[in-house]
C-alpha positions as YAML, in Angstrom:
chain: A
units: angstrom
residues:
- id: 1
  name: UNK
  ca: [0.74, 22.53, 35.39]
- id: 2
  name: UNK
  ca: [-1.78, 22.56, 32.73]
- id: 3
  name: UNK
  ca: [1.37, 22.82, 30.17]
- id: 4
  name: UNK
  ca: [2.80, 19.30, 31.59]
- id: 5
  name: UNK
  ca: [-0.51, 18.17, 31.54]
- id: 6
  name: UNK
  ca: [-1.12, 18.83, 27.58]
- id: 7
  name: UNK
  ca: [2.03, 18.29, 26.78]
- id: 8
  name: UNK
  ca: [1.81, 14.41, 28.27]
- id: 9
  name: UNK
  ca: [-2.25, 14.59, 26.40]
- id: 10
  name: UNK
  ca: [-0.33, 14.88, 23.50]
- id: 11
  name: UNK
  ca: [2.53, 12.73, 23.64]
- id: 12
  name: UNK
  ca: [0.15, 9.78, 24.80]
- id: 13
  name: UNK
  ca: [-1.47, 10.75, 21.42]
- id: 14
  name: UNK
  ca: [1.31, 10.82, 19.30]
- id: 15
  name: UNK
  ca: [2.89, 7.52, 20.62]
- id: 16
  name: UNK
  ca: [-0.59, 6.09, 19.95]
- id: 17
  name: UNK
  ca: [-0.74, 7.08, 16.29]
- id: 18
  name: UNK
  ca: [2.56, 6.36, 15.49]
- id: 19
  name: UNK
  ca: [2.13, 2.87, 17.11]
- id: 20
  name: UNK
  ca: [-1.07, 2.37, 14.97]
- id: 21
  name: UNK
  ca: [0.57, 3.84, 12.16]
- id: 22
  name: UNK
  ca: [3.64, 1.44, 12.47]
- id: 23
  name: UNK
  ca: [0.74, -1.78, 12.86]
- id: 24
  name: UNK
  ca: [-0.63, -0.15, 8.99]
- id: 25
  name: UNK
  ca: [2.42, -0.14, 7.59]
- id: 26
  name: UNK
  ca: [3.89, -3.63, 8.67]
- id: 27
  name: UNK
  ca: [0.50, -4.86, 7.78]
- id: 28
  name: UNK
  ca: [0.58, -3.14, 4.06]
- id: 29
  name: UNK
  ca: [4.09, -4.17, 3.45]
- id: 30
  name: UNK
  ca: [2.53, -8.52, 3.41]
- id: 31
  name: UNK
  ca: [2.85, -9.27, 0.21]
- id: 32
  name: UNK
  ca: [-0.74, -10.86, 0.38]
- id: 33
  name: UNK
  ca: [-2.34, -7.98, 2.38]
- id: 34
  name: UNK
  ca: [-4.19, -6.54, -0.24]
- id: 35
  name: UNK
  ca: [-5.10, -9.94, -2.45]
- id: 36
  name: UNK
  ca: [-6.26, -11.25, 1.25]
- id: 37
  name: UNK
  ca: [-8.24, -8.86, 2.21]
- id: 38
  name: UNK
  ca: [-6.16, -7.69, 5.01]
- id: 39
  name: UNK
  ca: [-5.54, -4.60, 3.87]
- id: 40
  name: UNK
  ca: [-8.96, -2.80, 3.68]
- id: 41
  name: UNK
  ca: [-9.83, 0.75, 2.33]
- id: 42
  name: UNK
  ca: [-10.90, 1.99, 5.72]
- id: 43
  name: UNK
  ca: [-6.79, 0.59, 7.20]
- id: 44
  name: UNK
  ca: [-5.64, 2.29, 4.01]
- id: 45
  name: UNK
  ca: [-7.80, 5.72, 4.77]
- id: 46
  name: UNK
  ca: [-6.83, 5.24, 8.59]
- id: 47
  name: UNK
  ca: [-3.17, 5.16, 7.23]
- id: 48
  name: UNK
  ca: [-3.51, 8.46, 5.45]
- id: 49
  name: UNK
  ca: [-5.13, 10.33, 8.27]
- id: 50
  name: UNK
  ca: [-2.93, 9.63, 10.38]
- id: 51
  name: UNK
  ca: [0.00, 10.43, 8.23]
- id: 52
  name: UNK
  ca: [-1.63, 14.04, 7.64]
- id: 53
  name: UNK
  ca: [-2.63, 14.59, 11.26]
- id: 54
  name: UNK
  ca: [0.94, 13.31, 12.54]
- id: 55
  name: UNK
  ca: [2.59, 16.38, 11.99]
- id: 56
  name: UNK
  ca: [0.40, 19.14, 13.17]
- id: 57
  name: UNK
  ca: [0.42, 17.37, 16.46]
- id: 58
  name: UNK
  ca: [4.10, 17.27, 16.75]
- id: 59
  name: UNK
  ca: [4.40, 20.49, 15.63]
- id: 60
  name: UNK
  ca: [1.36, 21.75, 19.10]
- id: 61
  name: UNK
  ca: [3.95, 19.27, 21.34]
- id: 62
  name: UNK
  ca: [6.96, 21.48, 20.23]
- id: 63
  name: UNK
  ca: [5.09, 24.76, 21.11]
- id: 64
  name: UNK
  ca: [3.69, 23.39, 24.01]
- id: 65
  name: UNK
  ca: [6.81, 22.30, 24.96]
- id: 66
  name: UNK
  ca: [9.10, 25.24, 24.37]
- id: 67
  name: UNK
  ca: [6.14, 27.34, 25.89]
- id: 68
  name: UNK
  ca: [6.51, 25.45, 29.48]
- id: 69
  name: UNK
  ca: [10.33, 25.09, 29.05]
- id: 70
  name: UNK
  ca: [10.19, 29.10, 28.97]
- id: 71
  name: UNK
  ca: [8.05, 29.34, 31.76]
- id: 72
  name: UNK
  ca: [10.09, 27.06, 33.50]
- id: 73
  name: UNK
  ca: [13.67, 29.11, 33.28]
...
């Protein structure tokens, strides 16, 4: 259904971002990362953007999800 189908649209997202987002944070927590260079404004922005956007699409999964679930009882 198109429900399954968004729902899996977003979950591929979210397990992207939170992969990336777990990369940013192992990458910030080198103590040389930001005296190396490693850690750049843009990884630092990326970071934040995806911290922000995170939650708004967990919360469209949840809906999503409890939308299909209630189609599906």
């Amino acid at each position: 259904s198109g429900l399954r189908a968004r729902m899996t649209e977003l979950q591929n997202e979210i397990d992207a971002m939170e992969t990336r987002f777990a990369e940013i944070s192992a990458l910030q927590a080198q103590p040389d990362a930001y005296s190396s260079g490693a850690v750049t404004p843009e990884i630092s922005a990326e970071g934040k953007r995806i911290e922000q956007s995170l939650p708004a699409l967990l919360d469209e999964w949840q809906k999503v999800a409890e939308e299909h679930e209630s189609l599906s009882a």
